Coordinates of C-alpha atoms in Angstrom, one line a residue:
X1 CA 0.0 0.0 0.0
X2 CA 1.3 3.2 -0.6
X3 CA 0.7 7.0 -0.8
X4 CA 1.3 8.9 -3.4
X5 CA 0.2 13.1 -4.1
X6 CA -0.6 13.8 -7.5
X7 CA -1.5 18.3 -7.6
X8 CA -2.4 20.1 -11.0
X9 CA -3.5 17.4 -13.9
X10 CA -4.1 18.7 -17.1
X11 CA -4.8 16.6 -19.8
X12 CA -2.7 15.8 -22.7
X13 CA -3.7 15.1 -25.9
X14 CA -0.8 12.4 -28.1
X15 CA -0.7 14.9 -31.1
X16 CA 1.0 18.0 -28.2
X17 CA 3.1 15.6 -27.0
X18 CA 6.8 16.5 -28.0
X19 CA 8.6 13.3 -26.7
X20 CA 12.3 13.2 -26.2
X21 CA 14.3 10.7 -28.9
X22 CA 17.8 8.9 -27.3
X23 CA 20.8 6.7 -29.2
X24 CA 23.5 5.3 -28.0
X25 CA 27.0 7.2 -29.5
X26 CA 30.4 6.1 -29.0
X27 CA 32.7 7.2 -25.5
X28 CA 36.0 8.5 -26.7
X29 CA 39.3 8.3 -24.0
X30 CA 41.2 11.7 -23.4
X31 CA 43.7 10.5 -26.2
X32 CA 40.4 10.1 -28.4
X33 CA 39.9 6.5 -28.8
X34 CA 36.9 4.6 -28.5
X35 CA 35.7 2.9 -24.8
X36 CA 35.3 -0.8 -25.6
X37 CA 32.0 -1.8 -23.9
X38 CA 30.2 1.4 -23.2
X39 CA 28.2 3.9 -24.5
X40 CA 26.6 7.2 -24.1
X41 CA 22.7 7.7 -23.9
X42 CA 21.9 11.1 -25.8
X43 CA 19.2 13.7 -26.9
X44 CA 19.6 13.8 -30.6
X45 CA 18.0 17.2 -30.3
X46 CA 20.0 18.5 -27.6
X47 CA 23.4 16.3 -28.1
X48 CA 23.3 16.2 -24.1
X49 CA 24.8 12.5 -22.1
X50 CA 22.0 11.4 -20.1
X51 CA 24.0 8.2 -19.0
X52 CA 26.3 6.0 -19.8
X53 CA 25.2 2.4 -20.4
X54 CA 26.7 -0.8 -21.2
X55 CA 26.8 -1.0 -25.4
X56 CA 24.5 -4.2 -25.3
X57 CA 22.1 -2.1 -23.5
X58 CA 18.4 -1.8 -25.9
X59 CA 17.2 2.1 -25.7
X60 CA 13.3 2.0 -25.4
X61 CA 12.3 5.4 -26.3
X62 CA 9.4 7.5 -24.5
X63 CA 7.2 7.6 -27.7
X64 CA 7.2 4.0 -28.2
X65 CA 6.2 3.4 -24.6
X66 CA 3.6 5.5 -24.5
X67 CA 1.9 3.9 -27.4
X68 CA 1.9 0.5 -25.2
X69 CA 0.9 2.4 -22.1
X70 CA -1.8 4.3 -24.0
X71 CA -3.0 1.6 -25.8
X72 CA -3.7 -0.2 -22.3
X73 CA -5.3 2.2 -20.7
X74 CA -7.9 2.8 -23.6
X75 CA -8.2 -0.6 -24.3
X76 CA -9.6 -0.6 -20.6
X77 CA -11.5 2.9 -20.3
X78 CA -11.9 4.6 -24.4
X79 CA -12.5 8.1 -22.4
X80 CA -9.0 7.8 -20.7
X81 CA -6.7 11.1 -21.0
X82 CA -2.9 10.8 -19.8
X83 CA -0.7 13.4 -18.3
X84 CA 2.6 13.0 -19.3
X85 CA 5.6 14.2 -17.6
X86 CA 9.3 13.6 -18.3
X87 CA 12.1 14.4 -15.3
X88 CA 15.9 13.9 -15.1
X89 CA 16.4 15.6 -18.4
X90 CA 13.9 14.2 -20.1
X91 CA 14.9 10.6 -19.6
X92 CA 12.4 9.3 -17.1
X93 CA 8.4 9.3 -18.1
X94 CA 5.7 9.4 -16.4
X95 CA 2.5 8.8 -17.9
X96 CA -1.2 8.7 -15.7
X97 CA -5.2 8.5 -16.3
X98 CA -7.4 9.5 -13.8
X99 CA -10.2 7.5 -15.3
X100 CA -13.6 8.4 -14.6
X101 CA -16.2 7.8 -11.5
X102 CA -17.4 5.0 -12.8
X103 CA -14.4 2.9 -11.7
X104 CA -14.4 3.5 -8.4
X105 CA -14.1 1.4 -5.5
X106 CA -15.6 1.7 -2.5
X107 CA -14.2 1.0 0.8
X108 CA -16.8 1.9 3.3
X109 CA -18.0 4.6 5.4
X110 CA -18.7 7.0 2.4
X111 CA -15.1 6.9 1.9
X112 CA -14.8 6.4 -1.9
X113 CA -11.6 6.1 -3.9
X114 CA -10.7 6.9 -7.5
X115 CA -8.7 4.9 -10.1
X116 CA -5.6 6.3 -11.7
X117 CA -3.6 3.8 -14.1
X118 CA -0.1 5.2 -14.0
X119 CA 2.7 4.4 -16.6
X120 CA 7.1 5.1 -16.4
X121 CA 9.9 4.2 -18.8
X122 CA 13.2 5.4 -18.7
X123 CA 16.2 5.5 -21.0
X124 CA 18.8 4.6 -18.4
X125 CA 17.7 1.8 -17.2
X126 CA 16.4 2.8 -13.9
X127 CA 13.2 2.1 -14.6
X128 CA 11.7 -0.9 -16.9
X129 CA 8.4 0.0 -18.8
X130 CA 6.1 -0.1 -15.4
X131 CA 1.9 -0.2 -15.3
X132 CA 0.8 0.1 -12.1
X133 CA -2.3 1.3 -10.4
X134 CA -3.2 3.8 -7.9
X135 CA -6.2 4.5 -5.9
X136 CA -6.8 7.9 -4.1
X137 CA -9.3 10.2 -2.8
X138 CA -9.7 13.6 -2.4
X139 CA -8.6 15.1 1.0
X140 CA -9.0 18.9 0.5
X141 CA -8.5 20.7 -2.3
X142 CA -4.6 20.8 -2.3
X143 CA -4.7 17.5 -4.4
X144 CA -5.6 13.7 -4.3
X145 CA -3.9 11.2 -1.7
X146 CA -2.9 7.8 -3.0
X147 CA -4.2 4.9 -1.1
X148 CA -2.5 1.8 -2.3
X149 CA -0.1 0.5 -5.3
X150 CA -1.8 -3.1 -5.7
X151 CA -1.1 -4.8 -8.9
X152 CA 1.8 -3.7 -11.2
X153 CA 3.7 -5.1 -14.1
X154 CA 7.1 -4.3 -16.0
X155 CA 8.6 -5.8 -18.9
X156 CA 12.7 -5.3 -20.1
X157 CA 13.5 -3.3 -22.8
X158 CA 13.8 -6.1 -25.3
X159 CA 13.0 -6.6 -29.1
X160 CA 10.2 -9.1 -27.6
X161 CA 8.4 -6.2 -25.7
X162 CA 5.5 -5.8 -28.0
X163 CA 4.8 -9.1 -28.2
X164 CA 5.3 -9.5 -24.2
X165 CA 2.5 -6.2 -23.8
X166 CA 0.3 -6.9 -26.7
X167 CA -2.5 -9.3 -25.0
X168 CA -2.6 -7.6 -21.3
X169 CA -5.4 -7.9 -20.0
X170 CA -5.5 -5.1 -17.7
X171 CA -9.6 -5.3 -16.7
X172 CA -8.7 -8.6 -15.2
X173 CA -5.6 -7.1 -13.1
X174 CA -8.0 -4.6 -12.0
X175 CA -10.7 -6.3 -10.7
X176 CA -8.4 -8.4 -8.6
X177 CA -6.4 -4.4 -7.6
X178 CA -10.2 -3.3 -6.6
X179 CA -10.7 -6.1 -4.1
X180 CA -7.3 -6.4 -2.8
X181 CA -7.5 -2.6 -1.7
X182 CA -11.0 -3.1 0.0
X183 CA -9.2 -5.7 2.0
X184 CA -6.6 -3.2 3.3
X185 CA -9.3 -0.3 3.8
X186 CA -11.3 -3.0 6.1
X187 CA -8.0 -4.0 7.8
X188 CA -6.9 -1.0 8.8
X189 CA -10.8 0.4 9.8
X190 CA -10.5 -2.9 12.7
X191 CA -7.5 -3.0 13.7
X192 CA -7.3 -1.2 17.0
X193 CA -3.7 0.2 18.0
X194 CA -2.5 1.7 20.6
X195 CA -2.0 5.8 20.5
X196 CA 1.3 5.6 22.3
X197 CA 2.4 2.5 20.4
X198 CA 1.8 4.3 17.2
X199 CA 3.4 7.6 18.3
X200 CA 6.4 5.4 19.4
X201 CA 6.6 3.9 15.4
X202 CA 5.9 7.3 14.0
X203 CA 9.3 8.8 16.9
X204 CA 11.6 5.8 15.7
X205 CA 11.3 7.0 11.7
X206 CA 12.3 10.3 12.9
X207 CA 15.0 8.7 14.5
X208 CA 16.0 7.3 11.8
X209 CA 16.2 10.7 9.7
X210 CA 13.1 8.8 7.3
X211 CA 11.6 12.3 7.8
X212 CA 11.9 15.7 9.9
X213 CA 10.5 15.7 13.5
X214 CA 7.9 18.5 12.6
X215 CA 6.3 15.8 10.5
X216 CA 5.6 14.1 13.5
X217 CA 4.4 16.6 15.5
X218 CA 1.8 17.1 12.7
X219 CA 1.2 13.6 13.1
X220 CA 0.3 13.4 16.3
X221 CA -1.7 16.6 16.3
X222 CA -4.0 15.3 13.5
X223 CA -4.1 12.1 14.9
X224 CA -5.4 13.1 18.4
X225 CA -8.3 15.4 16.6
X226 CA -9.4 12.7 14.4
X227 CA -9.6 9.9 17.4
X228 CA -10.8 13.1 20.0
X229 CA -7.9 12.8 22.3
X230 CA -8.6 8.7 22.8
X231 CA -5.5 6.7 24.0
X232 CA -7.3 3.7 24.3
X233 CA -6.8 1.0 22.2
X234 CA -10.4 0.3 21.6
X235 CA -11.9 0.8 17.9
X236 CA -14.9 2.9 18.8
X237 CA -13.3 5.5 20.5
X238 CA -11.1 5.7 17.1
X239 CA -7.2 4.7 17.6
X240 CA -7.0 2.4 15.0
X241 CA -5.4 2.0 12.0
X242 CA -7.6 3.6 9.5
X243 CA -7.2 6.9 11.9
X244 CA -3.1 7.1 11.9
X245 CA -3.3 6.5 8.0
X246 CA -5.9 9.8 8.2
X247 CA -3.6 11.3 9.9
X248 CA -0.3 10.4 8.3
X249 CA -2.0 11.8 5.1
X250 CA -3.6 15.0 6.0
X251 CA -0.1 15.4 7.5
X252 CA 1.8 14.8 4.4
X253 CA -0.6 16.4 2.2
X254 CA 0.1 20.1 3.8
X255 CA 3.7 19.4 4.4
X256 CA 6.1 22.5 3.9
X257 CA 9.5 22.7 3.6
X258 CA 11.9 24.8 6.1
X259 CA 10.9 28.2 3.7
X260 CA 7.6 27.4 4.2
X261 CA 6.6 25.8 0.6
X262 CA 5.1 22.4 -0.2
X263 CA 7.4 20.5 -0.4
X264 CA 7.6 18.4 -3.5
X265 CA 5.0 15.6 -4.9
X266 CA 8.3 13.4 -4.9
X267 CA 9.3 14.2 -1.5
X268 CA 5.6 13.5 -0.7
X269 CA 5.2 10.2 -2.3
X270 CA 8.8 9.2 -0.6
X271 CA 7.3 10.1 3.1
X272 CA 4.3 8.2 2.4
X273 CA 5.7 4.9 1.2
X274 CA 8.0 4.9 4.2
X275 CA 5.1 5.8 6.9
X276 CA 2.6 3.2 4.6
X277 CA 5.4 0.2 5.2
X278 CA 5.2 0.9 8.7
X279 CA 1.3 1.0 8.8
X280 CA 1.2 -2.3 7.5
X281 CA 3.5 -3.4 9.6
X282 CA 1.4 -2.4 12.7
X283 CA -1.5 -4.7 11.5
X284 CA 0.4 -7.5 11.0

């Protein structure tokens, strides 16, 4: 399960795309000969090195992704509209559909929890071509709070990669995504914990540098208005799970940084995936 912020979609249409093209060129030594076994990832627009890769590695450019990723996420909702997004000069992507109310899942309690279908590819091999899916629901109007990372798949930047993506059946990972995350909603809603135990988890991450003590502080605060002060461990007076993860992401959703900005959607999605692990690990 894990968090993730996504502020400020706009919609993206395939034809206003302008995507990023990589090859691989030769290294060259100081005395200008070649460098047996490696080469350099670059923009052919910009000439710029993006990495340097082994020579047998395959470049899987961002256009040619996105056609696979695209072509999933229609396939599964016609109406779908993907942001795209490319970081560490230009040679990650990023690639998401909200898709519409229609697929959402319900997880009790008038909590209701929207569908995103999210899509990466890089050309430096940190990242394989990815498909995952997130659920989130709107917490205020600073942006939407991912509730769990369910079902996923990647495939290697290969010549058989078509052939690997062309039959995914995406409904069917979906369904399975949709009941796995009603699971955790119900898990978390019962499982009673202790407010001092859960302060104590939330201390030892600070501890550990994971994130900065104000975090916790904010924690805490928004954990003891959304349980009314209880430090009992008993459900109905509301220290329990589903109540820390509340609070953990109001918390993270109006974090600032020492100047007083948000601090980043990255940053955000990093503390949330750390807190998240330890969530689950409380309820198990």
């Amino acid at each position: 399960m894990t968090l993730s912020i996504v502020n400020n979609i706009q919609e993206t249409s395939a034809q206003e795309i302008a995507f990023p093209s990589f090859e691989k060129k030769v290294i060259y030594d100081a005395q200008g000969n070649p460098i047996e076994g490696f080469s350099a990832i670059t923009n052919t627009e910009t000439e710029k090195v993006n990495a340097i890769m082994s020579s047998r590695y395959t470049i899987f450019n961002h256009e040619e992704a996105y056609e696979i990723i695209e072509k999933a996420a229609t396939n599964l909702c016609p109406e779908a509209k993907g942001d795209v997004n490319f970081y560490s000069n230009d040679g990650f992507m990023k690639v998401s559909y909200l898709l519409p109310e229609s697929y959402n899942v319900e997880v009790g309690e008038g909590d209701s929890l929207r569908t995103r279908l999210v899509g990466y590819n890089s050309v430096d091999g940190s990242k394989s071509l990815t498909f995952h899916v997130d659920f989130e629901r709107l917490v205020c109007a600073n942006g939407m709070v991912g509730f769990s990372r369910e079902f996923s798949f990647s495939r290697r930047h290969s010549k058989f990669i078509h052939e690997d993506t062309n039959n995914f059946d995406i409904a069917a990972q979906l369904e399975y995504a949709w009941k796995k995350v009603q699971e955790n909603a119900a898990m978390l809603k019962n499982n009673a914990v202790d407010f001092d135990k859960g302060m104590s988890a939330i201390k030892a991450m600070v501890e550990r540098k994971v994130f900065p003590k104000k975090m916790q502080t904010w924690i805490e605060e928004e954990w003891r208005r959304a349980s009314s002060g209880a430090n009992s461990i008993a459900v109905e007076n509301g220290a329990n799970l589903w109540t820390l993860y509340n609070s953990v992401t109001s918390a993270i959703t109006h974090s600032t940084d020492t100047k007083g900005n948000q601090i980043s959607d990255q940053q955000k999605e990093l503390y949330g995936r750390k807190i998240n692990s330890m969530i689950l690990k409380l309820a198990a």
